[in-house]
GROMACS .gro file of C-alpha atoms in nm:
model
  408
    1MET     CA    1   6.761  11.454   1.480
    2SER     CA    2   6.489  11.235   1.541
    3ALA     CA    3   6.515  10.856   1.704
    4SER     CA    4   6.471  10.726   1.360
    5THR     CA    5   6.765  10.888   1.189
    6LEU     CA    6   7.002  10.834   1.462
    7PRO     CA    7   7.304  10.640   1.324
    8PHE     CA    8   7.254  10.344   1.614
    9ASP     CA    9   6.960  10.172   1.771
   10GLY     CA   10   7.190  10.121   2.091
   11LEU     CA   11   7.507  10.219   2.261
   12LEU     CA   12   7.661  10.072   2.557
   13ILE     CA   13   7.939  10.271   2.698
   14GLY     CA   14   8.188  10.253   3.008
   15SER     CA   15   8.264   9.875   2.993
   16SER     CA   16   8.581   9.723   2.905
   17LEU     CA   17   8.558   9.515   2.591
   18ALA     CA   18   8.692   9.156   2.543
   19THR     CA   19   8.648   9.138   2.145
   20LEU     CA   20   8.839   8.831   2.067
   21ALA     CA   21   8.878   8.994   1.717
   22GLU     CA   22   9.250   8.857   1.692
   23PRO     CA   23   9.375   8.499   1.686
   24THR     CA   24   9.524   8.531   2.031
   25GLY     CA   25   9.456   8.748   2.325
   26TYR     CA   26   9.119   8.870   2.443
   27GLY     CA   27   9.157   9.188   2.233
   28GLU     CA   28   9.112   9.438   2.523
   29ILE     CA   29   8.952   9.769   2.486
   30THR     CA   30   8.925   9.972   2.819
   31ASP     CA   31   8.659  10.239   2.850
   32GLY     CA   32   8.514  10.096   2.530
   33ALA     CA   33   8.196  10.152   2.369
   34LEU     CA   34   7.983   9.914   2.154
   35ALA     CA   35   7.683  10.009   1.910
   36TRP     CA   36   7.447   9.819   1.717
   37LYS     CA   37   7.215   9.883   1.437
   38ASP     CA   38   6.933   9.624   1.320
   39GLY     CA   39   7.066   9.380   1.523
   40VAL     CA   40   7.422   9.405   1.401
   41LEU     CA   41   7.715   9.559   1.566
   42ALA     CA   42   7.813   9.917   1.407
   43TYR     CA   43   8.077  10.024   1.616
   44VAL     CA   44   8.324   9.854   1.846
   45GLY     CA   45   8.615  10.069   1.977
   46PRO     CA   46   8.719  10.318   2.255
   47ARG     CA   47   8.456  10.539   2.377
   48ALA     CA   48   8.693  10.845   2.312
   49ASP     CA   49   8.670  10.777   1.952
   50LEU     CA   50   8.288  10.777   1.908
   51PRO     CA   51   8.175  11.008   1.626
   52GLY     CA   52   7.976  11.235   1.862
   53SER     CA   53   7.806  11.258   2.201
   54PRO     CA   54   7.637  10.924   2.309
   55GLU     CA   55   7.295  11.075   2.323
   56THR     CA   56   7.325  11.218   1.968
   57LEU     CA   57   7.422  10.883   1.822
   58ALA     CA   58   7.165  10.609   1.961
   59ARG     CA   59   6.823  10.580   2.085
   60GLU     CA   60   6.912  10.351   2.365
   61VAL     CA   61   7.222  10.455   2.562
   62ILE     CA   62   7.323  10.228   2.836
   63GLU     CA   63   7.590  10.289   3.094
   64ALA     CA   64   7.794   9.975   3.245
   65SER     CA   65   8.081   9.888   3.391
   66GLY     CA   66   8.266   9.568   3.421
   67TRP     CA   67   8.363   9.364   3.106
   68VAL     CA   68   8.178   9.254   2.786
   69THR     CA   69   8.207   8.958   2.581
   70PRO     CA   70   8.051   8.797   2.276
   71ALA     CA   71   7.744   8.597   2.413
   72LEU     CA   72   7.851   8.247   2.495
   73VAL     CA   73   7.767   7.953   2.215
   74ASP     CA   74   7.689   7.631   2.360
   75ALA     CA   75   7.757   7.411   2.073
   76HIS     CA   76   7.656   7.034   2.204
   77THR     CA   77   7.346   6.974   2.412
   78HIS     CA   78   7.086   6.721   2.478
   79LEU     CA   79   6.896   6.971   2.665
   80VAL     CA   80   6.540   6.841   2.554
   81PHE     CA   81   6.429   6.539   2.741
   82ALA     CA   82   6.200   6.438   3.032
   83GLY     CA   83   6.258   6.297   3.369
   84ASP     CA   84   6.602   6.273   3.525
   85ARG     CA   85   6.872   6.006   3.596
   86ALA     CA   86   6.958   6.125   3.953
   87ARG     CA   87   6.927   5.799   4.090
   88GLU     CA   88   7.186   5.647   3.849
   89PHE     CA   89   7.425   5.900   3.968
   90GLU     CA   90   7.392   5.786   4.316
   91MET     CA   91   7.399   5.403   4.198
   92ARG     CA   92   7.730   5.480   4.028
   93LEU     CA   93   7.894   5.663   4.314
   94GLN     CA   94   7.791   5.323   4.522
   95GLY     CA   95   8.002   5.119   4.260
   96ALA     CA   96   7.706   5.006   4.026
   97THR     CA   97   7.842   4.932   3.668
   98TYR     CA   98   7.690   5.059   3.372
   99GLU     CA   99   7.545   4.708   3.277
  100GLU     CA  100   7.397   4.688   3.631
  101ILE     CA  101   7.239   5.019   3.593
  102ALA     CA  102   7.092   4.939   3.271
  103ARG     CA  103   6.948   4.593   3.423
  104ALA     CA  104   6.778   4.829   3.694
  105GLY     CA  105   6.605   4.985   3.434
  106GLY     CA  106   6.859   5.304   3.391
  107GLY     CA  107   7.070   5.393   3.117
  108ILE     CA  108   6.975   5.590   2.804
  109LEU     CA  109   6.647   5.382   2.719
  110SER     CA  110   6.507   5.488   3.075
  111THR     CA  111   6.542   5.865   2.928
  112VAL     CA  112   6.390   5.734   2.613
  113ARG     CA  113   6.080   5.568   2.769
  114ALA     CA  114   6.011   5.899   2.977
  115VAL     CA  115   6.048   6.102   2.627
  116ARG     CA  116   5.815   5.884   2.461
  117ASP     CA  117   5.566   5.911   2.750
  118ALA     CA  118   5.575   6.285   2.743
  119ASP     CA  119   5.366   6.485   2.500
  120GLU     CA  120   5.482   6.809   2.344
  121ASP     CA  121   5.349   7.038   2.634
  122ALA     CA  122   5.517   6.822   2.890
  123LEU     CA  123   5.865   6.799   2.709
  124PHE     CA  124   5.864   7.195   2.648
  125GLU     CA  125   5.769   7.268   2.996
  126GLN     CA  126   6.038   7.040   3.143
  127SER     CA  127   6.321   7.171   2.894
  128LEU     CA  128   6.249   7.553   2.911
  129PRO     CA  129   6.386   7.583   3.260
  130ARG     CA  130   6.739   7.445   3.150
  131ALA     CA  131   6.724   7.660   2.816
  132GLN     CA  132   6.668   7.955   3.089
  133ALA     CA  133   6.943   7.858   3.306
  134LEU     CA  134   7.177   7.854   3.016
  135LEU     CA  135   7.061   8.213   2.879
  136ARG     CA  136   7.089   8.367   3.219
  137ASP     CA  137   7.443   8.236   3.232
  138GLY     CA  138   7.514   8.431   2.890
  139VAL     CA  139   7.429   8.163   2.625
  140THR     CA  140   7.222   8.312   2.318
  141THR     CA  141   7.316   8.048   2.073
  142LEU     CA  142   7.240   7.674   2.141
  143GLU     CA  143   7.260   7.361   1.991
  144ILE     CA  144   6.993   7.108   2.101
  145LYS     CA  145   7.016   6.748   1.935
  146SER     CA  146   6.735   6.481   1.941
  147GLY     CA  147   6.813   6.090   2.003
  148TYR     CA  148   6.616   6.012   2.307
  149GLY     CA  149   6.307   5.935   2.091
  150LEU     CA  150   6.437   5.663   1.879
  151ASP     CA  151   6.123   5.662   1.678
  152PHE     CA  152   6.002   5.859   1.416
  153GLU     CA  153   5.720   6.079   1.618
  154SER     CA  154   5.918   6.114   1.933
  155GLU     CA  155   6.231   6.245   1.731
  156ARG     CA  156   6.014   6.484   1.561
  157ARG     CA  157   5.839   6.614   1.900
  158MET     CA  158   6.196   6.653   2.038
  159LEU     CA  159   6.290   6.876   1.732
  160ARG     CA  160   5.968   7.062   1.729
  161VAL     CA  161   6.021   7.153   2.117
  162ALA     CA  162   6.384   7.261   2.041
  163ARG     CA  163   6.241   7.499   1.779
  164LYS     CA  164   5.985   7.653   2.021
  165LEU     CA  165   6.265   7.694   2.293
  166GLY     CA  166   6.433   7.920   2.050
  167GLN     CA  167   6.131   8.113   1.932
  168THR     CA  168   6.018   8.136   2.301
  169LEU     CA  169   6.351   8.294   2.449
  170GLY     CA  170   6.437   8.490   2.146
  171ILE     CA  171   6.752   8.323   2.094
  172THR     CA  172   6.920   8.085   1.827
  173VAL     CA  173   6.862   7.741   1.850
  174ARG     CA  174   7.022   7.477   1.585
  175THR     CA  175   6.880   7.176   1.574
  176THR     CA  176   7.056   6.848   1.551
  177TYR     CA  177   6.903   6.484   1.447
  178LEU     CA  178   7.092   6.235   1.661
  179ALA     CA  179   6.841   5.945   1.611
  180ALA     CA  180   7.167   5.724   1.580
  181HIS     CA  181   7.211   5.757   1.927
  182ALA     CA  182   7.141   5.415   2.064
  183LEU     CA  183   6.931   5.109   1.990
  184PRO     CA  184   6.567   5.121   2.060
  185PRO     CA  185   6.404   4.793   2.202
  186GLU     CA  186   6.220   4.738   1.902
  187PHE     CA  187   6.539   4.710   1.705
  188LYS     CA  188   6.729   4.478   1.948
  189GLY     CA  189   6.979   4.284   1.757
  190ASN     CA  190   6.909   4.456   1.449
  191ALA     CA  191   7.134   4.781   1.411
  192ASP     CA  192   7.157   4.774   1.063
  193GLY     CA  193   6.758   4.765   1.021
  194TYR     CA  194   6.734   5.058   1.275
  195VAL     CA  195   6.997   5.250   1.094
  196GLU     CA  196   6.806   5.215   0.773
  197ALA     CA  197   6.476   5.323   0.944
  198LEU     CA  198   6.654   5.635   1.087
  199CYS     CA  199   6.779   5.730   0.744
  200ALA     CA  200   6.448   5.701   0.601
  201TRP     CA  201   6.299   5.944   0.856
  202LEU     CA  202   6.549   6.209   0.798
  203PRO     CA  203   6.405   6.328   0.460
  204ASP     CA  204   6.046   6.392   0.619
  205LEU     CA  205   6.212   6.567   0.910
  206HIS     CA  206   6.420   6.788   0.702
  207ALA     CA  207   6.144   6.866   0.483
  208GLU     CA  208   5.942   7.018   0.782
  209GLY     CA  209   6.234   7.245   0.860
  210LEU     CA  210   6.345   7.048   1.167
  211VAL     CA  211   6.691   6.967   1.113
  212ASP     CA  212   7.009   7.188   1.075
  213ALA     CA  213   7.262   6.919   1.119
  214VAL     CA  214   7.318   6.519   1.148
  215ASP     CA  215   7.510   6.359   1.435
  216ALA     CA  216   7.557   5.986   1.552
  217PHE     CA  217   7.716   5.818   1.812
  218CYS     CA  218   7.974   5.625   1.654
  219GLU     CA  219   8.130   5.388   1.948
  220SER     CA  220   8.144   5.009   2.057
  221ILE     CA  221   7.830   5.050   2.252
  222ALA     CA  222   7.633   5.235   1.990
  223PHE     CA  223   7.700   5.254   1.595
  224THR     CA  224   7.996   5.112   1.428
  225PRO     CA  225   8.182   5.324   1.132
  226THR     CA  226   8.028   5.163   0.871
  227GLN     CA  227   7.678   5.252   0.999
  228THR     CA  228   7.766   5.582   1.094
  229ARG     CA  229   7.891   5.626   0.716
  230ARG     CA  230   7.551   5.547   0.607
  231VAL     CA  231   7.367   5.804   0.820
  232PHE     CA  232   7.620   6.064   0.689
  233GLU     CA  233   7.565   5.957   0.333
  234THR     CA  234   7.198   6.020   0.357
  235ALA     CA  235   7.284   6.375   0.537
  236ARG     CA  236   7.503   6.450   0.255
  237ALA     CA  237   7.270   6.390  -0.007
  238LEU     CA  238   7.006   6.609   0.158
  239GLY     CA  239   7.263   6.892   0.187
  240LEU     CA  240   7.273   6.897   0.573
  241PRO     CA  241   7.635   6.931   0.742
  242VAL     CA  242   7.744   6.642   0.965
  243LYS     CA  243   7.904   6.629   1.345
  244LEU     CA  244   8.002   6.309   1.540
  245HIS     CA  245   8.027   6.183   1.897
  246ALA     CA  246   8.355   6.064   1.814
  247ASP     CA  247   8.635   5.864   2.009
  248GLN     CA  248   8.501   5.924   2.363
  249LEU     CA  249   8.559   5.565   2.479
  250SER     CA  250   8.779   5.402   2.213
  251ASP     CA  251   8.958   5.525   1.908
  252LEU     CA  252   8.730   5.386   1.625
  253GLY     CA  253   8.842   5.667   1.387
  254GLY     CA  254   8.551   5.859   1.447
  255ALA     CA  255   8.732   6.197   1.423
  256GLY     CA  256   8.872   6.113   1.084
  257LEU     CA  257   8.533   5.987   0.973
  258SER     CA  258   8.377   6.333   1.070
  259ALA     CA  259   8.653   6.515   0.879
  260GLU     CA  260   8.610   6.292   0.582
  261PHE     CA  261   8.257   6.429   0.558
  262GLU     CA  262   8.383   6.776   0.608
  263GLY     CA  263   8.202   6.755   0.953
  264LEU     CA  264   8.156   7.066   1.138
  265SER     CA  265   8.279   6.909   1.437
  266ALA     CA  266   8.409   6.613   1.639
  267ASP     CA  267   8.288   6.593   1.980
  268HIS     CA  268   8.439   6.437   2.298
  269VAL     CA  269   8.778   6.300   2.112
  270GLU     CA  270   8.948   6.175   2.424
  271HIS     CA  271   9.076   5.880   2.210
  272THR     CA  272   9.133   6.064   1.890
  273ASN     CA  273   9.478   5.998   1.735
  274GLU     CA  274   9.718   6.190   1.554
  275ALA     CA  275   9.601   6.089   1.224
  276GLY     CA  276   9.239   6.196   1.322
  277VAL     CA  277   9.390   6.544   1.455
  278ARG     CA  278   9.538   6.582   1.099
  279ALA     CA  279   9.236   6.499   0.937
  280MET     CA  280   9.050   6.758   1.129
  281ALA     CA  281   9.286   7.026   1.077
  282ALA     CA  282   9.288   6.966   0.697
  283SER     CA  283   8.886   6.976   0.703
  284GLY     CA  284   8.837   7.239   0.943
  285THR     CA  285   8.667   7.024   1.162
  286VAL     CA  286   8.634   7.176   1.511
  287ALA     CA  287   8.696   6.967   1.822
  288VAL     CA  288   8.436   7.016   2.076
  289LEU     CA  289   8.561   6.941   2.414
  290LEU     CA  290   8.294   6.840   2.671
  291PRO     CA  291   8.459   6.840   3.040
  292GLY     CA  292   8.113   6.794   3.185
  293ALA     CA  293   8.104   6.461   3.085
  294PHE     CA  294   8.458   6.415   3.144
  295HIS     CA  295   8.409   6.521   3.504
  296VAL     CA  296   8.083   6.313   3.591
  297LEU     CA  297   8.249   6.001   3.451
  298ARG     CA  298   8.551   6.056   3.632
  299ASP     CA  299   8.746   5.999   3.328
  300THR     CA  300   9.122   6.022   3.298
  301LYS     CA  301   9.203   5.999   2.937
  302LEU     CA  302   9.255   6.342   2.826
  303PRO     CA  303   9.174   6.471   2.457
  304PRO     CA  304   9.479   6.502   2.267
  305LEU     CA  305   9.528   6.887   2.351
  306ASP     CA  306   9.885   6.960   2.231
  307LEU     CA  307   9.803   6.793   1.899
  308PHE     CA  308   9.514   7.008   1.848
  309ARG     CA  309   9.737   7.331   1.924
  310ALA     CA  310   9.996   7.205   1.700
  311HIS     CA  311   9.807   7.137   1.416
  312GLY     CA  312   9.554   7.432   1.461
  313VAL     CA  313   9.250   7.282   1.522
  314PRO     CA  314   8.985   7.504   1.690
  315MET     CA  315   8.877   7.382   2.034
  316ALA     CA  316   8.534   7.462   2.133
  317VAL     CA  317   8.390   7.430   2.486
  318ALA     CA  318   8.017   7.301   2.541
  319THR     CA  319   7.816   7.165   2.808
  320ASP     CA  320   7.691   6.848   2.678
  321CYS     CA  321   7.381   6.905   2.877
  322ASN     CA  322   7.221   6.555   2.919
  323PRO     CA  323   7.052   6.380   3.214
  324GLY     CA  324   7.317   6.082   3.246
  325THR     CA  325   7.644   6.203   3.207
  326SER     CA  326   7.673   6.553   3.193
  327PRO     CA  327   7.365   6.742   3.396
  328LEU     CA  328   7.519   7.076   3.361
  329LEU     CA  329   7.347   7.396   3.322
  330SER     CA  330   7.633   7.645   3.296
  331LEU     CA  331   7.835   7.694   2.989
  332ARG     CA  332   8.065   7.906   3.206
  333GLN     CA  333   8.104   7.625   3.455
  334ALA     CA  334   8.222   7.413   3.156
  335MET     CA  335   8.465   7.669   3.062
  336GLN     CA  336   8.601   7.633   3.437
  337LEU     CA  337   8.603   7.242   3.413
  338ALA     CA  338   8.821   7.276   3.098
  339CYS     CA  339   9.063   7.478   3.253
  340THR     CA  340   9.096   7.253   3.558
  341HIS     CA  341   9.064   6.928   3.407
  342PHE     CA  342   9.213   7.021   3.042
  343ARG     CA  343   9.442   7.281   3.147
  344LEU     CA  344   9.278   7.519   2.888
  345THR     CA  345   9.393   7.877   2.947
  346PRO     CA  346   9.099   8.112   3.043
  347GLU     CA  347   9.125   8.279   2.726
  348GLU     CA  348   9.119   7.931   2.521
  349ALA     CA  349   8.822   7.862   2.697
  350LEU     CA  350   8.648   8.178   2.659
  351ARG     CA  351   8.723   8.172   2.287
  352GLY     CA  352   8.614   7.801   2.282
  353ALA     CA  353   8.265   7.903   2.436
  354THR     CA  354   8.256   8.174   2.192
  355THR     CA  355   8.445   8.207   1.854
  356HIS     CA  356   8.482   7.838   1.829
  357GLY     CA  357   8.175   7.752   1.947
  358ALA     CA  358   8.025   7.957   1.695
  359ARG     CA  359   8.213   7.770   1.415
  360ALA     CA  360   8.145   7.417   1.552
  361LEU     CA  361   7.777   7.539   1.424
  362GLY     CA  362   7.861   7.661   1.112
  363PHE     CA  363   7.826   8.032   1.231
  364HIS     CA  364   8.074   8.279   1.089
  365ASP     CA  365   7.875   8.608   1.224
  366ARG     CA  366   7.895   8.570   1.594
  367GLY     CA  367   8.137   8.478   1.870
  368GLN     CA  368   8.352   8.817   1.833
  369LEU     CA  369   8.290   9.178   1.884
  370ARG     CA  370   8.348   9.320   1.555
  371VAL     CA  371   8.156   9.539   1.328
  372GLY     CA  372   7.901   9.366   1.122
  373MET     CA  373   7.868   9.048   1.370
  374ARG     CA  374   7.537   8.994   1.531
  375ALA     CA  375   7.509   9.211   1.836
  376ASP     CA  376   7.525   8.915   2.082
  377PHE     CA  377   7.705   9.002   2.372
  378VAL     CA  378   7.719   8.985   2.771
  379VAL     CA  379   7.787   9.245   3.033
  380TRP     CA  380   7.976   9.087   3.313
  381HIS     CA  381   8.043   9.186   3.685
  382VAL     CA  382   8.424   9.104   3.667
  383ARG     CA  383   8.744   9.297   3.661
  384HIS     CA  384   8.914   9.084   3.419
  385PRO     CA  385   8.774   8.794   3.166
  386ALA     CA  386   8.974   8.527   3.323
  387GLU     CA  387   8.734   8.568   3.615
  388LEU     CA  388   8.462   8.376   3.399
  389CYS     CA  389   8.660   8.055   3.442
  390TYR     CA  390   8.792   8.135   3.817
  391TRP     CA  391   8.473   8.180   3.996
  392LEU     CA  392   8.304   7.834   4.076
  393GLY     CA  393   7.938   7.915   4.035
  394GLY     CA  394   7.822   8.281   4.125
  395ASP     CA  395   7.613   8.529   3.925
  396LEU     CA  396   7.840   8.729   3.717
  397VAL     CA  397   7.593   8.818   3.458
  398HIS     CA  398   7.467   9.199   3.440
  399SER     CA  399   7.280   9.142   3.119
  400VAL     CA  400   7.241   8.937   2.817
  401HIS     CA  401   7.168   9.076   2.473
  402ALA     CA  402   7.047   8.881   2.147
  403GLY     CA  403   7.063   9.072   1.829
  404GLY     CA  404   7.082   9.379   2.019
  405VAL     CA  405   6.775   9.319   2.246
  406ARG     CA  406   6.798   9.244   2.604
  407ALA     CA  407   6.717   8.865   2.677
  408ALA     CA  408   6.817   8.814   3.006
   0.00000   0.00000   0.00000
């Protein structure tokens, strides 16, 4: 039989599989086999049940040990930016308030200045190592937001860089338009005027194929529910899904607002009330937990985790990689923080960084090891999947595959 007529393009044997194919549990298959054809999983099961010897089934046969899981999905990042804010981190630890840091030239507007000063090549060169770090740690699907440009050309440049990162690394990048992130200096005192402007930019950016979803920061220090609603109505008119930075610092009903627009997700959600949780459950909106920001800001207000569980709201886990409040370059570390701070089980954290992370981006073709799903998977040097949340740091990845092709 020639290579072109073999049933599979690739076959991995010898590892145990954490399929996550059932609603609970790891879906363990010991001494498993994983095969793919045209970038899609074509066999997932025990090695002993393969319909022939490996060499007669696939052009490429990989023998491995350890465990295989679905590849990780990072459903919330601000990965494209210029510069850093390490000095602010130091100032905050020395007791400086947010206002003091802003007066000293820090805060989100310092990143806005750096992004506006960076051309597309410089922005790409600074952002690429961050995306590579996530990939090396098992991420093959990645959301990247704009929101550090806050004018048309700078937001456009951020979104173009995000697209280029996915093309360069051979991974999936979902782009999210987050111009409603902060008020730029040229619109000081005129938030409504800025919202009108950013809504006017969106159709052109969407027409260029640069926007997959629309987000906003609904908070007392950012944009009101009324202003956020205006952004969401613009997105809906264009057929774009929405998500929301919701209820991080206070309860403004952000989770419920996202659910009202059938949002893909409500993110942060530390202050979300039970009515918001019920609305999310009814709309299928995913709760995206961001323990990196919780950790860096030394927050103490936990998200309503028991309510999410009781009402069946899926909980994703993401890095929130950003220069100010979550300079986190490992989704596996975010999983560990979710277990430590939020008391998620390792299984919940893994499912949050795979199955539920995919759902938070609108994907239903990844996040599990099942026939018909994308062949996105990671081979790990571990003896049990719980180790992915147990180790603080370290290199646990053997290989990362995206669409059946080794990416790291």
